[in-house]
CSV table of C-alpha atoms in Angstrom, one decimal:
chain,number,residue,atom,x,y,z
A,1,UNK,CA,-44.4,-19.1,-23.4
A,2,UNK,CA,-42.8,-16.3,-21.4
A,3,UNK,CA,-39.7,-16.2,-20.0
A,4,UNK,CA,-40.9,-16.2,-16.4
A,5,UNK,CA,-42.8,-19.5,-17.2
A,6,UNK,CA,-39.5,-20.8,-19.1
A,7,UNK,CA,-37.5,-20.3,-16.3
A,8,UNK,CA,-40.0,-21.9,-13.5
A,9,UNK,CA,-39.8,-25.3,-16.4
A,10,UNK,CA,-36.4,-24.8,-15.8
A,11,UNK,CA,-36.6,-24.7,-11.7
A,12,UNK,CA,-38.8,-27.3,-12.2
A,13,UNK,CA,-37.2,-30.1,-14.5
A,14,UNK,CA,-34.3,-29.4,-12.6
A,15,UNK,CA,-36.1,-30.7,-9.1
A,16,UNK,CA,-37.5,-34.4,-11.1
A,17,UNK,CA,-34.8,-34.5,-13.5
A,18,UNK,CA,-33.2,-37.5,-11.3
A,19,UNK,CA,-36.8,-39.2,-11.7
A,20,UNK,CA,-35.4,-40.7,-15.5
A,21,UNK,CA,-32.5,-41.1,-14.2
A,22,UNK,CA,-34.1,-43.8,-11.5
A,23,UNK,CA,-35.6,-45.0,-14.6
A,24,UNK,CA,-32.5,-45.6,-16.6
A,25,UNK,CA,-30.9,-46.6,-13.6
A,26,UNK,CA,-33.7,-50.2,-13.2
A,27,UNK,CA,-34.3,-50.9,-16.5
A,28,UNK,CA,-30.4,-52.2,-16.4
A,29,UNK,CA,-31.0,-53.5,-12.9
A,30,UNK,CA,-33.7,-54.9,-14.1
A,31,UNK,CA,-32.0,-56.0,-16.4
A,32,UNK,CA,-34.9,-54.9,-20.1
A,33,UNK,CA,-31.9,-52.6,-21.8
A,34,UNK,CA,-29.5,-55.7,-22.0
A,35,UNK,CA,-32.4,-58.1,-22.7
A,36,UNK,CA,-34.3,-55.8,-25.8
A,37,UNK,CA,-30.9,-55.2,-26.4
A,38,UNK,CA,-30.9,-58.9,-27.7
A,39,UNK,CA,-33.7,-58.9,-29.1
A,40,UNK,CA,-37.6,-57.3,-29.2
A,41,UNK,CA,-40.3,-59.0,-26.4
A,42,UNK,CA,-43.7,-58.4,-24.8
A,43,UNK,CA,-44.7,-57.2,-21.8
A,44,UNK,CA,-44.9,-60.4,-21.2
A,45,UNK,CA,-42.5,-62.2,-21.9
A,46,UNK,CA,-40.0,-59.2,-20.4
A,47,UNK,CA,-42.0,-60.4,-16.9
A,48,UNK,CA,-41.7,-64.2,-17.4
A,49,UNK,CA,-38.3,-63.7,-18.1
A,50,UNK,CA,-37.5,-61.5,-15.5
A,51,UNK,CA,-39.7,-61.9,-12.6
A,52,UNK,CA,-41.7,-58.0,-13.2
A,53,UNK,CA,-44.8,-57.7,-12.0
A,54,UNK,CA,-47.6,-56.8,-14.9
A,55,UNK,CA,-47.9,-53.4,-13.3
A,56,UNK,CA,-44.3,-52.3,-12.2
A,57,UNK,CA,-43.4,-54.0,-15.6
A,58,UNK,CA,-45.9,-51.6,-17.7
A,59,UNK,CA,-45.6,-47.8,-15.7
A,60,UNK,CA,-41.5,-48.0,-16.4
A,61,UNK,CA,-42.0,-49.4,-19.9
A,62,UNK,CA,-44.8,-46.8,-20.8
A,63,UNK,CA,-41.9,-44.4,-18.9
A,64,UNK,CA,-38.9,-45.9,-21.0
A,65,UNK,CA,-41.1,-45.2,-24.5
A,66,UNK,CA,-41.3,-41.6,-23.8
A,67,UNK,CA,-37.8,-41.0,-22.6
A,68,UNK,CA,-37.3,-42.6,-26.0
A,69,UNK,CA,-35.0,-45.3,-24.4
A,70,UNK,CA,-37.3,-47.8,-26.1
A,71,UNK,CA,-39.7,-47.8,-29.0
A,72,UNK,CA,-43.0,-50.2,-29.6
A,73,UNK,CA,-44.1,-51.7,-32.5
A,74,UNK,CA,-46.8,-54.9,-32.6
A,75,UNK,CA,-47.2,-54.9,-29.4
A,76,UNK,CA,-42.9,-55.8,-28.7
A,77,UNK,CA,-40.9,-53.2,-27.2
A,78,UNK,CA,-37.6,-52.9,-28.7
A,79,UNK,CA,-34.0,-51.0,-29.0
A,80,UNK,CA,-34.1,-47.8,-30.9
A,81,UNK,CA,-31.7,-48.7,-33.2
A,82,UNK,CA,-28.2,-45.9,-32.3
A,83,UNK,CA,-28.8,-47.0,-28.3
A,84,UNK,CA,-28.8,-50.8,-28.9
A,85,UNK,CA,-24.8,-50.6,-28.8
A,86,UNK,CA,-25.0,-48.6,-25.4
A,87,UNK,CA,-26.6,-51.4,-23.9
A,88,UNK,CA,-24.5,-55.4,-25.6
A,89,UNK,CA,-23.2,-56.8,-22.0
A,90,UNK,CA,-19.8,-56.8,-23.2
A,91,UNK,CA,-20.4,-55.4,-25.9
A,92,UNK,CA,-17.4,-52.3,-27.0
A,93,UNK,CA,-19.6,-49.8,-26.5
A,94,UNK,CA,-21.3,-51.4,-23.6
A,95,UNK,CA,-21.9,-48.8,-20.7
A,96,UNK,CA,-24.4,-50.9,-18.6
A,97,UNK,CA,-21.9,-50.5,-16.1
A,98,UNK,CA,-21.3,-46.8,-16.2
A,99,UNK,CA,-25.2,-46.7,-15.3
A,100,UNK,CA,-25.0,-49.2,-12.5
A,101,UNK,CA,-22.1,-46.9,-10.4
A,102,UNK,CA,-24.5,-44.2,-11.5
A,103,UNK,CA,-27.6,-46.1,-9.4
A,104,UNK,CA,-25.0,-46.9,-6.8
A,105,UNK,CA,-24.2,-43.4,-5.3
A,106,UNK,CA,-27.7,-41.9,-5.4
A,107,UNK,CA,-28.2,-43.2,-1.7
A,108,UNK,CA,-24.8,-40.4,-1.0
A,109,UNK,CA,-26.0,-38.0,-3.2
A,110,UNK,CA,-29.7,-37.7,-2.1
A,111,UNK,CA,-28.2,-36.2,1.4
A,112,UNK,CA,-26.4,-34.2,-0.4
A,113,UNK,CA,-27.6,-31.2,1.9
A,114,UNK,CA,-25.9,-33.1,5.4
A,115,UNK,CA,-22.5,-33.2,2.8
A,116,UNK,CA,-22.5,-29.6,2.6
A,117,UNK,CA,-23.0,-29.5,6.5
A,118,UNK,CA,-20.4,-31.4,7.7
A,119,UNK,CA,-17.9,-31.7,4.7
A,120,UNK,CA,-17.9,-35.5,5.5
A,121,UNK,CA,-18.8,-37.6,3.2
A,122,UNK,CA,-21.7,-39.9,3.8
A,123,UNK,CA,-22.3,-43.3,4.6
A,124,UNK,CA,-24.2,-45.6,1.4
A,125,UNK,CA,-26.1,-48.4,0.8
A,126,UNK,CA,-25.6,-52.0,-0.7
A,127,UNK,CA,-23.3,-52.0,-3.7
A,128,UNK,CA,-21.3,-49.0,-2.3
A,129,UNK,CA,-17.9,-48.7,-4.7
A,130,UNK,CA,-16.1,-50.2,-1.5
A,131,UNK,CA,-18.1,-53.2,-0.8
A,132,UNK,CA,-18.1,-56.5,-4.3
A,133,UNK,CA,-20.9,-55.3,-6.7
A,134,UNK,CA,-20.3,-51.9,-5.8
A,135,UNK,CA,-16.1,-52.1,-7.2
A,136,UNK,CA,-17.6,-54.3,-10.3
A,137,UNK,CA,-19.2,-51.4,-11.1
A,138,UNK,CA,-16.7,-48.8,-10.4
A,139,UNK,CA,-14.1,-50.4,-12.4
A,140,UNK,CA,-15.6,-51.3,-15.4
A,141,UNK,CA,-18.1,-48.2,-15.7
A,142,UNK,CA,-13.8,-46.5,-15.6
A,143,UNK,CA,-12.4,-49.0,-18.3
A,144,UNK,CA,-16.3,-48.0,-20.2
A,145,UNK,CA,-15.8,-44.9,-19.9
A,146,UNK,CA,-11.7,-44.9,-21.1
A,147,UNK,CA,-12.4,-46.6,-23.7
A,148,UNK,CA,-14.5,-43.7,-25.7
A,149,UNK,CA,-12.0,-41.4,-24.7
A,150,UNK,CA,-8.4,-43.1,-24.8
A,151,UNK,CA,-8.4,-43.5,-28.7
A,152,UNK,CA,-6.4,-42.0,-30.9
A,153,UNK,CA,-5.2,-39.8,-27.4
A,154,UNK,CA,-1.6,-41.0,-28.4
A,155,UNK,CA,-0.4,-38.8,-30.6
A,156,UNK,CA,-1.7,-35.6,-29.3
A,157,UNK,CA,0.4,-36.5,-25.6
A,158,UNK,CA,3.4,-37.0,-28.4
A,159,UNK,CA,4.0,-40.5,-27.2
A,160,UNK,CA,7.2,-42.3,-29.1
A,161,UNK,CA,8.8,-45.9,-29.3
A,162,UNK,CA,11.3,-46.2,-26.8
A,163,UNK,CA,9.7,-44.5,-24.4
A,164,UNK,CA,8.2,-46.1,-20.1
A,165,UNK,CA,4.6,-44.5,-19.6
A,166,UNK,CA,3.3,-44.8,-16.1
A,167,UNK,CA,-0.3,-45.2,-15.9
A,168,UNK,CA,-1.1,-44.1,-12.5
A,169,UNK,CA,-4.3,-45.0,-10.5
A,170,UNK,CA,-5.2,-46.6,-13.7
A,171,UNK,CA,-7.1,-49.2,-12.6
A,172,UNK,CA,-7.5,-51.5,-16.1
A,173,UNK,CA,-5.3,-50.2,-17.8
A,174,UNK,CA,-7.5,-49.0,-20.6
A,175,UNK,CA,-5.2,-46.1,-21.8
A,176,UNK,CA,-1.9,-47.4,-20.8
A,177,UNK,CA,-3.5,-50.9,-23.2
A,178,UNK,CA,-4.8,-48.5,-26.1
A,179,UNK,CA,-1.6,-45.8,-25.8
A,180,UNK,CA,1.0,-49.3,-26.5
A,181,UNK,CA,-1.3,-50.5,-28.8
A,182,UNK,CA,-1.1,-47.2,-30.7
A,183,UNK,CA,2.8,-46.7,-30.6
A,184,UNK,CA,4.2,-49.3,-31.4
A,185,UNK,CA,7.2,-49.9,-29.3
A,186,UNK,CA,6.1,-48.2,-26.0
A,187,UNK,CA,6.6,-49.8,-22.9
A,188,UNK,CA,3.8,-49.1,-19.8
A,189,UNK,CA,2.7,-49.4,-16.1
A,190,UNK,CA,-0.6,-49.7,-14.8
A,191,UNK,CA,-0.2,-48.3,-11.1
A,192,UNK,CA,-2.9,-49.0,-8.7
A,193,UNK,CA,-4.6,-51.1,-6.1
A,194,UNK,CA,-4.4,-54.3,-5.8
A,195,UNK,CA,-8.3,-54.1,-6.0
A,196,UNK,CA,-7.9,-53.2,-9.3
A,197,UNK,CA,-5.4,-56.2,-10.2
A,198,UNK,CA,-8.3,-58.9,-11.2
A,199,UNK,CA,-10.5,-56.0,-13.9
A,200,UNK,CA,-6.7,-55.3,-15.6
A,201,UNK,CA,-6.2,-59.2,-16.0
A,202,UNK,CA,-9.4,-58.8,-17.4
A,203,UNK,CA,-8.5,-56.2,-19.7
A,204,UNK,CA,-5.8,-58.3,-20.9
A,205,UNK,CA,-7.0,-61.2,-21.9
A,206,UNK,CA,-9.3,-60.1,-23.7
A,207,UNK,CA,-6.5,-58.6,-26.4
A,208,UNK,CA,-5.6,-60.6,-29.3
A,209,UNK,CA,-2.1,-59.9,-29.1
A,210,UNK,CA,0.0,-59.6,-25.8
A,211,UNK,CA,1.2,-55.6,-25.5
A,212,UNK,CA,4.1,-54.2,-23.3
A,213,UNK,CA,2.2,-53.4,-20.1
A,214,UNK,CA,2.8,-54.3,-16.8
A,215,UNK,CA,0.2,-54.5,-13.3
A,216,UNK,CA,2.1,-53.0,-9.9
A,217,UNK,CA,0.0,-53.4,-7.0
A,218,UNK,CA,0.1,-50.5,-4.5
A,219,UNK,CA,-0.4,-47.1,-3.1
A,220,UNK,CA,0.5,-43.8,-4.8
A,221,UNK,CA,-0.2,-42.1,-1.0
A,222,UNK,CA,2.0,-44.3,0.9
A,223,UNK,CA,3.9,-46.5,-1.7
A,224,UNK,CA,7.2,-45.2,-4.2
A,225,UNK,CA,6.3,-45.0,-7.5
A,226,UNK,CA,9.3,-47.0,-9.1
A,227,UNK,CA,10.5,-45.1,-12.3
A,228,UNK,CA,12.7,-43.2,-14.0
A,229,UNK,CA,9.6,-42.4,-16.4
A,230,UNK,CA,9.7,-40.6,-19.3
A,231,UNK,CA,5.9,-39.7,-19.2
A,232,UNK,CA,3.1,-39.7,-16.5
A,233,UNK,CA,-0.1,-39.8,-17.2
A,234,UNK,CA,-2.5,-39.5,-13.9
A,235,UNK,CA,-6.1,-39.4,-15.3
A,236,UNK,CA,-9.1,-38.8,-12.9
A,237,UNK,CA,-6.9,-39.6,-9.6
A,238,UNK,CA,-6.4,-36.0,-8.5
A,239,UNK,CA,-10.4,-34.8,-7.8
A,240,UNK,CA,-10.2,-38.3,-5.6
A,241,UNK,CA,-8.0,-36.3,-3.3
A,242,UNK,CA,-7.4,-33.4,-0.3
A,243,UNK,CA,-5.6,-30.7,-2.0
A,244,UNK,CA,-1.9,-31.5,0.4
A,245,UNK,CA,-2.6,-34.7,-1.1
A,246,UNK,CA,-2.8,-33.5,-4.5
A,247,UNK,CA,0.9,-31.6,-4.0
A,248,UNK,CA,2.7,-34.9,-2.4
A,249,UNK,CA,1.3,-36.7,-5.4
A,250,UNK,CA,2.1,-34.5,-7.7
A,251,UNK,CA,5.8,-33.9,-6.2
A,252,UNK,CA,6.2,-37.6,-6.0
A,253,UNK,CA,5.8,-37.7,-9.7
A,254,UNK,CA,7.7,-35.0,-10.2
A,255,UNK,CA,10.6,-37.3,-8.1
A,256,UNK,CA,10.0,-40.4,-10.7
A,257,UNK,CA,10.3,-38.7,-13.7
A,258,UNK,CA,13.4,-38.3,-16.0
A,259,UNK,CA,15.1,-35.5,-16.6
A,260,UNK,CA,12.9,-33.4,-19.7
A,261,UNK,CA,10.0,-36.2,-18.3
A,262,UNK,CA,6.5,-35.4,-18.7
A,263,UNK,CA,3.5,-35.5,-16.6
A,264,UNK,CA,0.0,-34.9,-18.7
A,265,UNK,CA,-3.2,-34.7,-16.2
A,266,UNK,CA,-6.7,-35.6,-17.3
A,267,UNK,CA,-9.2,-33.8,-15.3
A,268,UNK,CA,-12.5,-32.6,-14.6
A,269,UNK,CA,-11.5,-29.2,-13.7
A,270,UNK,CA,-14.4,-26.7,-12.2
A,271,UNK,CA,-13.8,-22.7,-13.0
A,272,UNK,CA,-15.3,-21.3,-9.9
A,273,UNK,CA,-16.3,-18.1,-12.1
A,274,UNK,CA,-19.1,-20.4,-13.1
A,275,UNK,CA,-18.0,-20.5,-17.0
A,276,UNK,CA,-16.4,-24.2,-16.6
A,277,UNK,CA,-18.7,-27.0,-17.7
A,278,UNK,CA,-21.4,-28.0,-15.7
A,279,UNK,CA,-20.0,-31.4,-15.5
A,280,UNK,CA,-17.1,-30.3,-13.5
A,281,UNK,CA,-18.7,-28.7,-10.9
A,282,UNK,CA,-21.3,-31.1,-10.5
A,283,UNK,CA,-18.8,-33.8,-9.9
A,284,UNK,CA,-17.6,-30.9,-7.5
A,285,UNK,CA,-20.8,-32.8,-5.3
A,286,UNK,CA,-19.8,-36.2,-6.1
A,287,UNK,CA,-16.3,-36.0,-4.6
A,288,UNK,CA,-18.1,-34.3,-2.0
A,289,UNK,CA,-20.6,-36.6,-0.9
A,290,UNK,CA,-17.8,-39.9,-1.9
A,291,UNK,CA,-14.5,-38.5,-0.1
A,292,UNK,CA,-13.1,-37.0,2.5
A,293,UNK,CA,-11.1,-34.3,1.0
A,294,UNK,CA,-11.6,-34.5,-2.7
A,295,UNK,CA,-13.1,-32.3,-5.5
A,296,UNK,CA,-12.7,-30.9,-9.0
A,297,UNK,CA,-9.8,-29.0,-9.2
A,298,UNK,CA,-9.7,-25.6,-10.3
A,299,UNK,CA,-7.0,-25.1,-13.6
A,300,UNK,CA,-4.8,-22.5,-11.4
A,301,UNK,CA,-5.2,-25.0,-8.5
A,302,UNK,CA,-4.1,-28.3,-10.9
A,303,UNK,CA,-1.3,-26.3,-12.6
A,304,UNK,CA,-0.1,-24.8,-8.9
A,305,UNK,CA,0.6,-28.7,-8.0
A,306,UNK,CA,2.9,-28.8,-11.2
A,307,UNK,CA,5.0,-25.3,-10.0
A,308,UNK,CA,5.1,-26.7,-6.4
A,309,UNK,CA,6.7,-30.0,-7.3
A,310,UNK,CA,8.9,-27.9,-8.9
A,311,UNK,CA,7.4,-28.2,-13.3
A,312,UNK,CA,9.0,-25.7,-15.4
A,313,UNK,CA,6.4,-25.8,-17.9
A,314,UNK,CA,2.8,-25.9,-17.2
A,315,UNK,CA,0.3,-25.5,-20.0
A,316,UNK,CA,-3.5,-25.8,-19.9
A,317,UNK,CA,-4.1,-27.4,-23.2
A,318,UNK,CA,-7.5,-27.9,-23.2
A,319,UNK,CA,-10.4,-30.4,-23.8
A,320,UNK,CA,-9.1,-34.0,-24.5
A,321,UNK,CA,-8.7,-34.8,-28.2
A,322,UNK,CA,-10.0,-31.1,-29.1
A,323,UNK,CA,-13.4,-32.0,-28.2
A,324,UNK,CA,-14.9,-27.9,-27.0
A,325,UNK,CA,-17.9,-29.7,-24.8
A,326,UNK,CA,-15.4,-33.0,-23.8
A,327,UNK,CA,-15.6,-32.2,-19.8
A,328,UNK,CA,-12.2,-33.8,-19.5
A,329,UNK,CA,-9.7,-31.6,-19.8
A,330,UNK,CA,-5.6,-32.2,-20.1
A,331,UNK,CA,-2.8,-30.3,-18.4
A,332,UNK,CA,0.5,-30.6,-19.1
A,333,UNK,CA,3.8,-30.6,-16.7
A,334,UNK,CA,7.4,-31.0,-18.2
A,335,UNK,CA,10.5,-31.7,-15.5
A,336,UNK,CA,13.6,-29.5,-16.1
C-alpha cells in the first residue's frame, strides 16, 4: 500500500468513524448487548423479545459481527467472552451507561461546526444530560468510569487514617467510597449538586459494610465548601467551568484546606502543541458543544490556577496509576 493510499484511508476512516459508534449505541439502546450478555439468541428470538424489525436487525447484527462486538455460532449470536462483562446490567464492569451517555451527545457533536463559529453550547435533543434519562446516563456513566480508575489510587495520593477528605463535585461518590475502603480511618465528604444525591445513595446501599462518607448537596460556584480539610480531591470538574470560574474555585479550595493541606486535581488536560493524549483534545470539543465556558485545560493552566490561589508546591504528577496511555492526568498542590 502506498503512503498516499494509507493517508487517504486514514482520512476516510476518521470521516466515517461515527458509523461504528452509532452501531454500538443502537445495540445497547435496543437491548441487544445486555440480552446477549445473558445468553446466546438467534435473530428471530432477538426480534421477538426486543421488538425489532427483521430486516433492521439483520443489518445491524451483520455490522456488529464485522466489528467483532458479537460472534455467530450455529445461527445463534453471543458476546465474545472478553466483552461480556462490559454489558451485564448492573455488573461491576458494566459500561452500558457510558455508551448511552455517549449516544446522548451525538446530536450536539453533529453540529460541532456551529459551536466553533459561535463559541456557544448547543441545545440537545431528548435524553440530554439535563433531562431525567440523560441525567441518569451521565451519573451512572461517571460511576462506571470512576470504578475503573479509583481502585489502588489512594496509596499513590498518600491518603492516611485520620484525615478528612473532600470529594468535590464527586457525583456518585465512587472515589470517596473507594478511598475510605482502602484507607481505614480516612473520612470523606462528597459535595455535589442535589441531583447527584440519589446516585450516591444507590452506591451506599450497595455496600457490604458502612463507610465514613457523607453527601452534602451544594453548588461549588455559589456555596461555601466547609472544612477545613486535609485533602481535596477534584476530579473532572475544572473542564466544565470557565477560566475565571476555575480560578475562583481553586482559590475557594485553598481557603477550605488546612495549612499543609493537599489539592489533587484529576482531569483530561490537553496539550495545545499536539503532544498530548488525543482523547483529551477531543474532550475539549465536548466541552465546547456542551458548556458555556469549559474546555480541556492545559497542564500549565491547571498549575496556574494553583499558583494564583497561593499553593506553595505545584506539580504535574502524570497519568493516574502511572499508566502511560491513561488520559486521566494528575496534578498536586500543597498549601503553605
